[in-house]
Short mmCIF file of C-alpha atoms in Angstrom, two decimals:
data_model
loop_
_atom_site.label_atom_id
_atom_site.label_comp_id
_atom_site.label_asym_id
_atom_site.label_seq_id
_atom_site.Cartn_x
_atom_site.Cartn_y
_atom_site.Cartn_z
CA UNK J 27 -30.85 -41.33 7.55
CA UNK J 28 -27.46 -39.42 7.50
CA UNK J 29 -25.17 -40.73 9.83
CA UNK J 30 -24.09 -37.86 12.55
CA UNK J 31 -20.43 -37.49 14.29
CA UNK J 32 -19.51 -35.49 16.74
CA UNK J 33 -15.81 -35.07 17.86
CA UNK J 34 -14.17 -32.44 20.81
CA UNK J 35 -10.71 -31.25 20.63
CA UNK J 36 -8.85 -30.38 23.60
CA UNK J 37 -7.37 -26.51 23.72
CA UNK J 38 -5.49 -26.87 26.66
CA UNK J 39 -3.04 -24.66 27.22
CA UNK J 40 -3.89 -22.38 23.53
CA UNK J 41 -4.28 -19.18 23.54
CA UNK J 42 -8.24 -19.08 22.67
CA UNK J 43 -7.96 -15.83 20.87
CA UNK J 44 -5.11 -16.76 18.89
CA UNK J 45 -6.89 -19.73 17.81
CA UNK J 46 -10.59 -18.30 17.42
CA UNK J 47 -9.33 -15.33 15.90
CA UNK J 48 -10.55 -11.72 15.47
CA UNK J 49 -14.42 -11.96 15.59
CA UNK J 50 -14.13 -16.15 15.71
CA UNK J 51 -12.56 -15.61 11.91
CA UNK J 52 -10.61 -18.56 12.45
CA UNK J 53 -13.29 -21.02 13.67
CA UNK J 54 -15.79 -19.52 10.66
CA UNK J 55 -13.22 -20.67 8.51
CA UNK J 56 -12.70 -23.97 9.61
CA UNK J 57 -16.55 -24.34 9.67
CA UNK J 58 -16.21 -22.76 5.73
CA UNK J 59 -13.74 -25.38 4.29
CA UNK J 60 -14.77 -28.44 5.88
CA UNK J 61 -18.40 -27.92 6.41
CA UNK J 62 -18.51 -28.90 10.01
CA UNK J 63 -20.05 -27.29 12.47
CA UNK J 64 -17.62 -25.33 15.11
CA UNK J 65 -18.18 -24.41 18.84
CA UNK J 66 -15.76 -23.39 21.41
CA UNK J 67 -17.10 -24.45 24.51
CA UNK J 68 -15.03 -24.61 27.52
CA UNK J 69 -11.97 -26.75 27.62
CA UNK J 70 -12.60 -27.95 24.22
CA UNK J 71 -13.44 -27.24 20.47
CA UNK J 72 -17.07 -29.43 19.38
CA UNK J 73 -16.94 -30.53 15.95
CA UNK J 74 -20.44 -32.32 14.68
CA UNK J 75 -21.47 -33.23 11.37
CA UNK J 76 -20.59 -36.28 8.56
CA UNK J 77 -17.94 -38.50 9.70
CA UNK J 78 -15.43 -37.67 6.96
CA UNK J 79 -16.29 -33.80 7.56
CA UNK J 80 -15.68 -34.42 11.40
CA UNK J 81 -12.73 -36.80 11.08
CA UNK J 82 -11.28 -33.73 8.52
CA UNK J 83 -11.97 -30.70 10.56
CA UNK J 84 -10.47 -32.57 13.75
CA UNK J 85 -7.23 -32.84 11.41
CA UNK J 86 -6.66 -29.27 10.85
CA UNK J 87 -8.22 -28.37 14.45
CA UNK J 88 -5.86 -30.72 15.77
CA UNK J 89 -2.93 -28.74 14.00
CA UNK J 90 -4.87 -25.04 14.83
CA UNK J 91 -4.64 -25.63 18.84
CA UNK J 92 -0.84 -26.59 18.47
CA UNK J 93 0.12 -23.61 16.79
CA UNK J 94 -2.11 -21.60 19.41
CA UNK J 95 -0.03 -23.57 21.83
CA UNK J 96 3.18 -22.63 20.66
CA UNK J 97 2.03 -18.72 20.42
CA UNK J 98 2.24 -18.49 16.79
CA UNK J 99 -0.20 -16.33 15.28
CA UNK J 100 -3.31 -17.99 13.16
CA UNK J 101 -5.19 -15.88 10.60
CA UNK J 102 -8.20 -17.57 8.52
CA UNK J 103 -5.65 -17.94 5.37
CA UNK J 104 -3.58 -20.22 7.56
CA UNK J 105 -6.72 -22.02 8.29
CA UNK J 106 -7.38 -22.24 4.76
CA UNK J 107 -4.12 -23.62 3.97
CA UNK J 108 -4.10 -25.90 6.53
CA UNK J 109 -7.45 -27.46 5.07
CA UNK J 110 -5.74 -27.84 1.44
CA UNK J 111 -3.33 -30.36 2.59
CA UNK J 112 -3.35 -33.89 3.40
CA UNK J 113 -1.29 -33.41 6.35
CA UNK J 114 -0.33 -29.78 8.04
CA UNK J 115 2.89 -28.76 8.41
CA UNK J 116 1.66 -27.36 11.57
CA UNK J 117 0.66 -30.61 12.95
CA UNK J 118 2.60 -32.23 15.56
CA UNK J 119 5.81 -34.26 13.97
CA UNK J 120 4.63 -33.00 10.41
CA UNK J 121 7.97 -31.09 9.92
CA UNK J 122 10.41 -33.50 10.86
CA UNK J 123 12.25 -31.11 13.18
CA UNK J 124 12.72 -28.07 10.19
CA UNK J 125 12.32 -25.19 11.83
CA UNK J 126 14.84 -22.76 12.04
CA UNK J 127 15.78 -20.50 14.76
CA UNK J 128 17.93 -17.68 13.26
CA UNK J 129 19.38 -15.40 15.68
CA UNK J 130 18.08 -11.84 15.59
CA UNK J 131 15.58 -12.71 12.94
CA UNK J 132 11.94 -11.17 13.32
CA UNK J 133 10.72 -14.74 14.17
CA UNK J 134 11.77 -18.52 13.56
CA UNK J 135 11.15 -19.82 10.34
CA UNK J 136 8.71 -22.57 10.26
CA UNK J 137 7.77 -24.47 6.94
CA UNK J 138 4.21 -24.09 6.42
CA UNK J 139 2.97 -27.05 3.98
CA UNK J 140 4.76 -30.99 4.03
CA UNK J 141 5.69 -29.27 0.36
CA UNK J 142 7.77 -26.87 2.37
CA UNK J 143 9.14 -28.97 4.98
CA UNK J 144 10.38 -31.37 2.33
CA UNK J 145 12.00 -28.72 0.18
CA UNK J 146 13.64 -27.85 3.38
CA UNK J 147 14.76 -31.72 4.46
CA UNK J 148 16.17 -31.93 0.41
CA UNK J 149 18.41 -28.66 1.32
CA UNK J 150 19.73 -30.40 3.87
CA UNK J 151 20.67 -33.67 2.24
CA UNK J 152 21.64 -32.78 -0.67
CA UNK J 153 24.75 -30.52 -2.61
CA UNK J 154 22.21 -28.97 -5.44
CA UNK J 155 18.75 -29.03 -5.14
CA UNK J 156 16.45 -27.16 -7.34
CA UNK J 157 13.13 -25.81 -6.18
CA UNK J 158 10.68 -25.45 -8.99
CA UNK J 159 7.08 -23.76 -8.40
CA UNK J 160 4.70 -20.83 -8.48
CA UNK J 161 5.14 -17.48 -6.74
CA UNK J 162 4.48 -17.38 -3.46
CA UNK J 163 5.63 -20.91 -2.47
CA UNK J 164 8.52 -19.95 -0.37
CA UNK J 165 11.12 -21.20 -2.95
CA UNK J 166 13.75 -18.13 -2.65
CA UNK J 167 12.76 -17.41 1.30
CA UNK J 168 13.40 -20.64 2.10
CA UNK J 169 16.59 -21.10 0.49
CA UNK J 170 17.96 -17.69 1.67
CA UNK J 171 16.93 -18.75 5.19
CA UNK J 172 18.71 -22.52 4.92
CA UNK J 173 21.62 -20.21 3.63
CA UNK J 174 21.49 -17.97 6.92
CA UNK J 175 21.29 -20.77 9.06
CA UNK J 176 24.11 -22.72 7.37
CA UNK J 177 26.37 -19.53 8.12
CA UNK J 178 25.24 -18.78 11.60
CA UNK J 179 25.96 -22.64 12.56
CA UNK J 180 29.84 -21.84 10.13
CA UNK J 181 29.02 -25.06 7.97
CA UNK J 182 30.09 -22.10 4.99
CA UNK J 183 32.15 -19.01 5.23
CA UNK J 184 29.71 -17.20 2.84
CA UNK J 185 26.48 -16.55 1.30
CA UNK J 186 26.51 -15.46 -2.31
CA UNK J 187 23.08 -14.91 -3.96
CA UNK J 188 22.16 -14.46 -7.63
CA UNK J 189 19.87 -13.54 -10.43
CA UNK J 190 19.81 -12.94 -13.71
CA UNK J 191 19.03 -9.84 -14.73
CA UNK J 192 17.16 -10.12 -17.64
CA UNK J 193 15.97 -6.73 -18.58
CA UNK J 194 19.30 -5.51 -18.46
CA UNK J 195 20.35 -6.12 -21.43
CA UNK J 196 21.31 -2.63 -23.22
CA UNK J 197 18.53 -1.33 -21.51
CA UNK J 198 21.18 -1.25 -18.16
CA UNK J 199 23.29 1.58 -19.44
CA UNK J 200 20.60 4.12 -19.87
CA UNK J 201 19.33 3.82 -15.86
CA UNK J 202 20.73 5.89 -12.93
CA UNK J 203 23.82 5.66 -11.19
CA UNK J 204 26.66 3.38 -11.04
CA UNK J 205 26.67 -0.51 -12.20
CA UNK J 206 25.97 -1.36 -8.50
CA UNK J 207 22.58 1.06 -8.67
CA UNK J 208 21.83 -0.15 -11.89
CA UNK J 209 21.34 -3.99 -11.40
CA UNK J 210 19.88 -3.33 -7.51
CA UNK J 211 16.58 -3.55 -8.90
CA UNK J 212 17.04 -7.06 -9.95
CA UNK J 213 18.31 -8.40 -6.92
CA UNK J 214 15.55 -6.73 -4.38
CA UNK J 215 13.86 -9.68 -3.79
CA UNK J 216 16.76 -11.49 -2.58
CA UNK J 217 17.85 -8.03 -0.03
CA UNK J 218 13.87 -8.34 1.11
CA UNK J 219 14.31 -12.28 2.17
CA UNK J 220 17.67 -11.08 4.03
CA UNK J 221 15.67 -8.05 5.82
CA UNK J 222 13.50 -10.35 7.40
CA UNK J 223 16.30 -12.88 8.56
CA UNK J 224 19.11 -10.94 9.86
CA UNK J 225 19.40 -7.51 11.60
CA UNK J 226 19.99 -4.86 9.45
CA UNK J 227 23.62 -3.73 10.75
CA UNK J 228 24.50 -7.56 10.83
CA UNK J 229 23.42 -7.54 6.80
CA UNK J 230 25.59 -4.75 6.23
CA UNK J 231 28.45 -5.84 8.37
CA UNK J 232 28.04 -9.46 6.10
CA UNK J 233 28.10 -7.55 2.71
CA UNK J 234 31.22 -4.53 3.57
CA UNK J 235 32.93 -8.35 4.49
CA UNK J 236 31.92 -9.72 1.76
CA UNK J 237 30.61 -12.60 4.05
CA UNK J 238 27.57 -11.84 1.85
CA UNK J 239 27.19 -11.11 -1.87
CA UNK J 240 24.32 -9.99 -4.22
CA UNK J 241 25.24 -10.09 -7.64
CA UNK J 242 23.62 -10.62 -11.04
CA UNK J 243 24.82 -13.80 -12.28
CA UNK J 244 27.19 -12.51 -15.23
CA UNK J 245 29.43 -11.69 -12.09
CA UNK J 246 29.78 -15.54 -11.20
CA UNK J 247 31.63 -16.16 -14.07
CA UNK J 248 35.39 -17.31 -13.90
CA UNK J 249 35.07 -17.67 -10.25
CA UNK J 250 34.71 -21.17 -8.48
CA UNK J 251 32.31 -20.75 -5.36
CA UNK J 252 33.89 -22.86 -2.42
CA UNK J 253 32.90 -23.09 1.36
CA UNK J 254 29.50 -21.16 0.32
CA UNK J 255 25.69 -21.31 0.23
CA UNK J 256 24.82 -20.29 -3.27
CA UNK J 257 21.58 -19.37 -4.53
CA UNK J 258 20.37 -18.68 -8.21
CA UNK J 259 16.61 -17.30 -8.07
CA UNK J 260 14.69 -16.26 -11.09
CA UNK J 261 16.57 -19.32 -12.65
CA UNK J 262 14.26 -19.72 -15.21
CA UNK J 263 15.42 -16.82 -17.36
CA UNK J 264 19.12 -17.91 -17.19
CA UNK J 265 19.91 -19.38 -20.62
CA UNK J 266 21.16 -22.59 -20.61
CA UNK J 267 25.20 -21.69 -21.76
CA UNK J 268 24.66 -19.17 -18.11
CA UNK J 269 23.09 -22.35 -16.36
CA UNK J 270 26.59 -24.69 -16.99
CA UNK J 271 28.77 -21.63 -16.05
CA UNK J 272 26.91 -21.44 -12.91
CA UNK J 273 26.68 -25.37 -12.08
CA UNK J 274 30.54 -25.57 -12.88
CA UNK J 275 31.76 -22.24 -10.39
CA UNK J 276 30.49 -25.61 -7.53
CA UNK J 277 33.72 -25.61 -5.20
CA UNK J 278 34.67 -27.74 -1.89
CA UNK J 279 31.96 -27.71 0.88
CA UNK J 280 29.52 -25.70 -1.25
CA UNK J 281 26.02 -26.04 -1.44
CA UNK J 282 23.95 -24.67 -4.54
CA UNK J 283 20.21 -23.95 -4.66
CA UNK J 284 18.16 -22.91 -7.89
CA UNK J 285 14.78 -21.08 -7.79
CA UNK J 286 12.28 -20.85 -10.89
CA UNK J 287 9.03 -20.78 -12.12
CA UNK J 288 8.64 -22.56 -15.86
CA UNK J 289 5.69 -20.28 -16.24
CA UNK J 290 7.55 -16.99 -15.84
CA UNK J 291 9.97 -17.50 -18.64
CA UNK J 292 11.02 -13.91 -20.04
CA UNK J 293 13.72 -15.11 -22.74
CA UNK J 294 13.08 -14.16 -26.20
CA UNK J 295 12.74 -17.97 -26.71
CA UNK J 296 11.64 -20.15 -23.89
CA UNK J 297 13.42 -23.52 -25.07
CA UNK J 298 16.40 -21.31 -24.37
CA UNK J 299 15.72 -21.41 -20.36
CA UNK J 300 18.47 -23.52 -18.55
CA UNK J 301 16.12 -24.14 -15.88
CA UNK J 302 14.30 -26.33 -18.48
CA UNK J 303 17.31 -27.48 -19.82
CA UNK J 304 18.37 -29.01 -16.64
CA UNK J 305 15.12 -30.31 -15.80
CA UNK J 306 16.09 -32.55 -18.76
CA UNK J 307 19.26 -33.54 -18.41
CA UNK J 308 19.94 -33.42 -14.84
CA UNK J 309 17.56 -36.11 -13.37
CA UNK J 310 18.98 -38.90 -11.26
CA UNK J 311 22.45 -38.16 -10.36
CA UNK J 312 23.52 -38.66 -7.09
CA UNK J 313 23.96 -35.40 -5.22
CA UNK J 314 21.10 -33.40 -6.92
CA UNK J 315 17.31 -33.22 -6.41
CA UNK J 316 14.05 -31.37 -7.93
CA UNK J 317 11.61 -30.32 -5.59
CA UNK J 318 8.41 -29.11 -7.53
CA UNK J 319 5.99 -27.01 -5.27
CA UNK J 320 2.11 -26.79 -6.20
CA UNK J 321 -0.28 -24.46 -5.82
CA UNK J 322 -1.48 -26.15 -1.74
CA UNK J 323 1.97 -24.56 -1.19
CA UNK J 324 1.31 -20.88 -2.06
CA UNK J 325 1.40 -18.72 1.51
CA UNK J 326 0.86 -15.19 0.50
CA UNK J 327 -3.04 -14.09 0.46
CA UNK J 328 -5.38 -16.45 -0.48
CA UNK J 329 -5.95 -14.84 -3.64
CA UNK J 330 -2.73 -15.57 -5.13
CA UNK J 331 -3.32 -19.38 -4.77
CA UNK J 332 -6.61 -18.78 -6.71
CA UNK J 333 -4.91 -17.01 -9.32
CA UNK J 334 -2.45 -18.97 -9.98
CA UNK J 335 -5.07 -21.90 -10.61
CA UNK J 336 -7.19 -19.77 -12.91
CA UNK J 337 -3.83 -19.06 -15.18
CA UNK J 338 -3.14 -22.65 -15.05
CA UNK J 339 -6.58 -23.87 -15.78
CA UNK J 340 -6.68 -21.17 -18.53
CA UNK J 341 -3.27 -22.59 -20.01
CA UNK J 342 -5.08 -26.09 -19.87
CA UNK J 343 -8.21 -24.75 -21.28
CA UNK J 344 -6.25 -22.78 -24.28
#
Protein backbone atom coordinates (compact mmCIF):
# COMPACT_ATOMS: atom_id res chain seq x y z
CA UNK A 1 0.00 0.00 0.00
CA UNK A 2 1.35 3.51 -0.96
CA UNK A 3 2.13 5.45 1.87
CA UNK A 4 -0.10 8.88 1.93
CA UNK A 5 1.12 12.50 3.33
CA UNK A 6 -0.65 15.24 3.79
CA UNK A 7 0.94 18.66 4.72
CA UNK A 8 -0.94 22.48 5.17
CA UNK A 9 0.87 25.62 4.62
CA UNK A 10 -0.05 28.65 6.34
CA UNK A 11 -0.98 31.87 3.90
CA UNK A 12 -1.28 34.26 6.45
CA UNK A 13 -1.05 37.49 5.61
CA UNK A 14 -0.55 36.59 1.30
CA UNK A 15 -2.34 38.02 -0.96
CA UNK A 16 -4.50 34.78 -2.12
CA UNK A 17 -4.82 36.01 -5.62
CA UNK A 18 -1.35 36.83 -6.04
CA UNK A 19 -0.47 33.48 -4.95
CA UNK A 20 -3.37 31.34 -6.66
CA UNK A 21 -3.08 33.26 -9.65
CA UNK A 22 -5.36 34.11 -12.62
CA UNK A 23 -7.87 31.15 -12.82
CA UNK A 24 -5.74 29.17 -9.78
CA UNK A 25 -2.76 29.10 -12.67
CA UNK A 26 -0.38 29.19 -10.00
CA UNK A 27 -1.68 26.38 -7.74
CA UNK A 28 -2.29 24.11 -11.20
CA UNK A 29 1.20 24.53 -11.63
CA UNK A 30 2.48 23.59 -8.48
CA UNK A 31 0.08 20.56 -8.64
CA UNK A 32 1.84 20.08 -12.49
CA UNK A 33 5.56 19.93 -11.39
CA UNK A 34 5.42 18.16 -8.25
CA UNK A 35 2.46 15.96 -8.67
CA UNK A 36 0.77 16.80 -5.45
CA UNK A 37 -2.45 17.51 -5.02
CA UNK A 38 -3.31 21.43 -4.23
CA UNK A 39 -6.28 23.00 -2.30
CA UNK A 40 -6.67 26.39 -0.90
CA UNK A 41 -8.84 26.07 1.87
CA UNK A 42 -9.15 28.74 4.36
CA UNK A 43 -6.16 29.90 6.28
CA UNK A 44 -4.03 27.42 4.64
CA UNK A 45 -2.75 25.67 1.39
CA UNK A 46 -3.46 21.36 1.72
CA UNK A 47 -0.86 19.49 0.07
CA UNK A 48 -1.59 15.42 0.00
CA UNK A 49 0.10 12.83 -1.82
CA UNK A 50 3.76 10.72 -1.59
CA UNK A 51 5.91 11.96 1.08
CA UNK A 52 8.76 13.16 -1.14
CA UNK A 53 6.00 14.84 -3.52
CA UNK A 54 4.47 16.50 -0.29
CA UNK A 55 7.73 17.30 1.49
CA UNK A 56 8.71 18.98 -2.29
CA UNK A 57 5.62 20.92 -3.04
CA UNK A 58 5.65 22.31 0.70
CA UNK A 59 9.28 23.63 -0.39
CA UNK A 60 8.27 25.74 -3.20
CA UNK A 61 4.73 26.51 -1.46
CA UNK A 62 6.63 27.54 1.39
CA UNK A 63 8.66 30.06 -0.90
CA UNK A 64 5.12 30.93 -3.12
CA UNK A 65 3.23 32.40 0.16
CA UNK A 66 6.40 34.56 1.02
CA UNK A 67 6.59 36.20 -2.14
CA UNK A 68 2.64 36.67 -1.94
CA UNK A 69 3.55 38.14 1.39
CA UNK A 70 5.89 40.55 0.28
CA UNK A 71 3.41 41.69 -2.75
CA UNK A 72 5.54 40.51 -5.46
CA UNK A 73 3.78 39.24 -8.32
CA UNK A 74 3.75 35.19 -9.02
CA UNK A 75 2.99 33.90 -12.53
CA UNK A 76 3.02 29.92 -13.18
CA UNK A 77 6.70 30.34 -14.85
CA UNK A 78 7.89 31.55 -11.47
CA UNK A 79 6.25 28.54 -10.08
CA UNK A 80 7.97 26.51 -12.49
CA UNK A 81 11.24 27.88 -11.70
CA UNK A 82 10.86 27.71 -8.30
CA UNK A 83 10.25 23.80 -8.65
CA UNK A 84 13.65 23.40 -10.75
CA UNK A 85 15.78 24.30 -7.89
CA UNK A 86 16.99 22.72 -4.86
CA UNK A 87 16.40 25.70 -2.87
CA UNK A 88 14.32 29.03 -4.09
CA UNK A 89 15.74 32.12 -4.16
CA UNK A 90 12.43 33.23 -3.04
CA UNK A 91 12.52 31.30 0.08
CA UNK A 92 13.06 32.93 3.29
CA UNK A 93 17.07 33.59 3.96
CA UNK A 94 17.76 31.95 0.42
CA UNK A 95 19.33 35.25 -0.86
CA UNK A 96 21.55 36.15 1.77
CA UNK A 97 20.27 39.73 1.96
CA UNK A 98 20.86 40.50 -2.21
CA UNK A 99 18.27 42.40 -3.11
CA UNK A 100 18.65 45.66 -4.36
CA UNK A 101 16.61 48.67 -3.89
CA UNK A 102 17.56 51.17 -6.66
CA UNK A 103 16.02 54.44 -6.36
CA UNK A 104 13.51 55.34 -9.06
CA UNK A 105 13.82 51.96 -10.63
CA UNK A 106 10.45 50.23 -11.86
CA UNK A 107 10.87 47.76 -8.92
CA UNK A 108 13.72 46.27 -6.60
CA UNK A 109 15.80 43.81 -8.04
CA UNK A 110 15.55 40.50 -6.46
CA UNK A 111 17.76 37.44 -7.61
CA UNK A 112 15.53 34.80 -8.66
CA UNK A 113 17.55 31.31 -8.47
CA UNK A 114 20.58 30.55 -5.48
CA UNK A 115 22.50 30.69 -9.17
CA UNK A 116 21.56 34.32 -9.17
CA UNK A 117 21.95 35.27 -5.70
CA UNK A 118 25.45 33.83 -5.75
CA UNK A 119 26.51 35.59 -8.92
CA UNK A 120 25.32 38.56 -7.07
CA UNK A 121 27.28 37.75 -3.49
CA UNK A 122 30.66 37.06 -6.04
CA UNK A 123 30.04 40.84 -7.41
CA UNK A 124 30.26 41.92 -4.23
CA UNK A 125 33.39 40.20 -3.00
CA UNK A 126 35.30 40.22 -5.56
CA UNK A 127 37.40 42.97 -8.14
CA UNK A 128 36.62 40.77 -11.52
CA UNK A 129 34.20 38.29 -11.68
CA UNK A 130 33.06 36.69 -14.81
CA UNK A 131 29.56 35.42 -15.32
CA UNK A 132 29.40 32.67 -17.85
CA UNK A 133 25.88 31.13 -19.04
CA UNK A 134 22.95 30.91 -21.41
CA UNK A 135 20.63 33.73 -22.47
CA UNK A 136 18.24 34.61 -20.29
CA UNK A 137 20.11 33.97 -17.00
CA UNK A 138 20.35 37.48 -15.84
CA UNK A 139 24.15 37.70 -16.49
CA UNK A 140 24.25 41.42 -18.10
CA UNK A 141 20.96 42.66 -15.92
CA UNK A 142 22.45 41.73 -13.03
CA UNK A 143 25.71 43.21 -13.47
CA UNK A 144 24.30 46.52 -14.85
CA UNK A 145 22.09 46.61 -11.75
CA UNK A 146 25.22 45.80 -9.10
CA UNK A 147 26.79 48.68 -11.28
CA UNK A 148 23.71 51.10 -10.52
CA UNK A 149 23.68 50.32 -7.08
CA UNK A 150 27.46 50.68 -6.59
CA UNK A 151 26.99 54.38 -8.01
CA UNK A 152 23.86 55.34 -6.20
CA UNK A 153 25.62 54.19 -2.76
CA UNK A 154 29.21 56.52 -4.57
CA UNK A 155 31.46 53.32 -3.95
CA UNK A 156 32.49 54.50 -7.99
CA UNK A 157 32.22 57.78 -9.73
CA UNK A 158 31.14 55.98 -12.97
CA UNK A 159 29.59 53.31 -14.90
CA UNK A 160 31.19 52.46 -18.21
CA UNK A 161 29.61 49.54 -20.16
CA UNK A 162 30.93 47.62 -23.19
CA UNK A 163 30.61 45.28 -26.08
CA UNK A 164 32.18 44.24 -28.83
CA UNK A 165 30.78 44.91 -31.80
CA UNK A 166 31.37 42.20 -33.89
CA UNK A 167 29.51 42.75 -37.05
CA UNK A 168 31.05 45.93 -37.42
CA UNK A 169 33.75 45.18 -38.97
CA UNK A 170 33.76 47.04 -42.56
CA UNK A 171 30.32 46.36 -42.59
CA UNK A 172 30.08 49.72 -39.96
CA UNK A 173 30.87 52.29 -42.58
CA UNK A 174 28.13 51.48 -44.98
CA UNK A 175 25.11 51.99 -42.07
CA UNK A 176 23.34 55.31 -41.28
CA UNK A 177 24.47 58.19 -39.52
CA UNK A 178 27.35 59.14 -37.50
CA UNK A 179 29.89 56.60 -35.60
CA UNK A 180 27.68 57.11 -32.48
CA UNK A 181 24.39 55.83 -34.68
CA UNK A 182 26.35 53.32 -36.20
CA UNK A 183 27.58 51.10 -33.25
CA UNK A 184 24.04 51.93 -31.12
CA UNK A 185 22.77 48.81 -32.35
CA UNK A 186 25.36 46.85 -30.59
CA UNK A 187 25.08 48.29 -27.36
CA UNK A 188 20.99 48.17 -27.05
CA UNK A 189 20.94 45.57 -24.78
CA UNK A 190 23.02 47.24 -22.31
CA UNK A 191 20.61 50.92 -22.79
CA UNK A 192 17.47 48.26 -22.24
CA UNK A 193 19.02 46.91 -18.70
CA UNK A 194 19.59 50.79 -17.81
CA UNK A 195 15.78 51.65 -18.90
CA UNK A 196 14.53 49.44 -16.44
CA UNK A 197 16.91 50.63 -13.52
CA UNK A 198 17.09 54.28 -13.62
CA UNK A 199 14.62 57.04 -14.74
CA UNK A 200 15.00 58.03 -18.04
CA UNK A 201 16.10 61.85 -17.48
CA UNK A 202 18.46 60.49 -14.65
CA UNK A 203 20.08 58.07 -17.64
CA UNK A 204 20.51 60.95 -19.73
CA UNK A 205 21.67 63.34 -17.12
CA UNK A 206 24.45 60.19 -16.26
CA UNK A 207 25.54 59.89 -19.98
CA UNK A 208 25.66 64.18 -21.10
CA UNK A 209 28.08 63.77 -17.59
CA UNK A 210 29.65 61.18 -18.69
CA UNK A 211 28.84 59.59 -15.21
CA UNK A 212 27.74 56.86 -17.67
CA UNK A 213 29.30 55.46 -20.85
CA UNK A 214 28.24 52.99 -23.63
CA UNK A 215 30.88 52.24 -25.88
CA UNK A 216 32.04 49.39 -28.10
CA UNK A 217 35.07 48.07 -26.62
CA UNK A 218 37.72 49.34 -29.33
CA UNK A 219 36.99 52.71 -27.41
CA UNK A 220 38.54 51.26 -24.06
CA UNK A 221 41.72 51.15 -25.44
CA UNK A 222 44.65 53.39 -24.08
CA UNK A 223 42.50 54.43 -21.28
CA UNK A 224 42.91 53.00 -17.63
CA UNK A 225 39.31 52.70 -16.00
CA UNK A 226 39.65 53.92 -12.26
CA UNK A 227 36.91 54.59 -9.54
CA UNK A 228 34.36 52.69 -12.03
CA UNK A 229 31.97 49.74 -12.43
CA UNK A 230 32.93 48.23 -15.73
CA UNK A 231 31.09 45.81 -17.64
CA UNK A 232 32.10 43.80 -20.87
CA UNK A 233 28.88 41.80 -22.17
CA UNK A 234 28.86 39.72 -25.27
CA UNK A 235 32.48 38.85 -24.02
CA UNK A 236 32.63 35.88 -25.83
CA UNK A 237 33.26 37.43 -29.23
CA UNK A 238 36.11 39.67 -27.91
CA UNK A 239 39.33 38.08 -29.22
CA UNK A 240 41.68 37.29 -26.83
CA UNK A 241 44.59 40.31 -27.80
CA UNK A 242 40.91 42.73 -27.03
CA UNK A 243 40.38 40.57 -23.77
CA UNK A 244 44.17 41.66 -22.17
CA UNK A 245 43.60 45.30 -23.37
CA UNK A 246 40.46 45.28 -21.50
CA UNK A 247 41.70 43.34 -18.21
CA UNK A 248 44.81 45.78 -18.17
CA UNK A 249 42.58 49.47 -18.58
CA UNK A 250 41.69 47.87 -14.37
CA UNK A 251 42.47 51.21 -12.33
CA UNK A 252 42.19 52.11 -8.39
CA UNK A 253 38.78 51.23 -6.77
CA UNK A 254 37.45 49.63 -9.97
CA UNK A 255 35.42 46.78 -10.28
CA UNK A 256 35.19 44.72 -13.68
CA UNK A 257 32.46 42.29 -14.70
CA UNK A 258 32.48 40.02 -17.96
CA UNK A 259 29.32 38.53 -19.56
CA UNK A 260 29.36 35.55 -22.21
CA UNK A 261 27.89 32.68 -23.52
CA UNK A 262 30.66 29.94 -24.97
CA UNK A 263 27.84 28.81 -27.18
CA UNK A 264 27.27 32.11 -28.97
CA UNK A 265 30.74 32.51 -30.30
CA UNK A 266 30.52 34.65 -33.67
CA UNK A 267 34.44 34.91 -34.43
CA UNK A 268 35.58 33.56 -37.62
CA UNK A 269 37.46 31.06 -35.37
CA UNK A 270 36.15 30.22 -31.97
CA UNK A 271 39.61 29.25 -30.25
CA UNK A 272 40.12 32.93 -30.94
CA UNK A 273 37.39 33.99 -28.12
CA UNK A 274 39.16 35.63 -25.04
CA UNK A 275 36.36 34.63 -23.00
CA UNK A 276 37.71 31.06 -23.53
CA UNK A 277 41.03 32.14 -23.32
CA UNK A 278 40.61 33.38 -19.88
CA UNK A 279 38.60 30.62 -18.77
CA UNK A 280 42.02 28.94 -19.18
CA UNK A 281 44.39 30.91 -17.87
CA UNK A 282 42.71 32.92 -15.34
CA UNK A 283 41.57 30.30 -12.72
CA UNK A 284 42.61 30.71 -9.11
CA UNK A 285 44.02 34.05 -8.58
CA UNK A 286 43.07 35.89 -5.79
CA UNK A 287 40.72 38.71 -6.69
CA UNK A 288 38.86 36.98 -9.61
CA UNK A 289 35.99 34.46 -9.83
CA UNK A 290 33.84 32.43 -12.58
CA UNK A 291 30.37 32.12 -11.94
CA UNK A 292 28.81 29.61 -14.54
CA UNK A 293 24.89 29.84 -14.69
CA UNK A 294 22.77 26.71 -15.95
CA UNK A 295 19.86 26.33 -17.59
CA UNK A 296 17.50 26.19 -13.67
CA UNK A 297 18.70 29.81 -13.98
CA UNK A 298 17.01 30.95 -17.24
CA UNK A 299 13.97 33.61 -16.21
CA UNK A 300 12.51 34.69 -19.44
CA UNK A 301 9.44 32.37 -20.70
CA UNK A 302 9.57 28.99 -20.00
CA UNK A 303 10.25 28.15 -23.42
CA UNK A 304 13.60 29.55 -23.59
CA UNK A 305 14.81 27.22 -20.74
CA UNK A 306 13.48 24.32 -22.93
CA UNK A 307 15.27 25.48 -25.81
CA UNK A 308 18.21 25.99 -24.61
CA UNK A 309 18.25 22.22 -23.33
CA UNK A 310 17.18 20.86 -26.70
CA UNK A 311 20.37 22.82 -28.40
CA UNK A 312 22.46 21.47 -25.73
CA UNK A 313 21.21 17.96 -25.80
CA UNK A 314 21.45 18.23 -29.64
CA UNK A 315 25.23 19.40 -29.29
CA UNK A 316 25.62 16.24 -26.97
CA UNK A 317 23.74 14.07 -29.28
CA UNK A 318 25.84 15.37 -32.53
Amino acid sequence: MTEHKTARVSVEGADLLVLAGVNDANLAELARATGARVALRGDALTLSGEPDVVSRAEHIATAMVHMAREGRAILADDVLRLSLTDRPADAPGATNGNTLVLPGARRAVQPKTPGQAEYLKQIAEHDIVVGIGPAGTGKTYLAVAAAVDALMRKRVRRIILARPAVEAGESLGFLPGDMQAKVDPYLRPLYDALDDLMPAERIQKAIESRTIEVAPLAFMRGRTLGDAFVILDEAQNATGLQMKMFLTRLGVNSKIVITGDKTQVDLPKREDSGLMHIERILHGIDGISFHYFTDADVVRHRLVRDIIRAYNEDAVGG
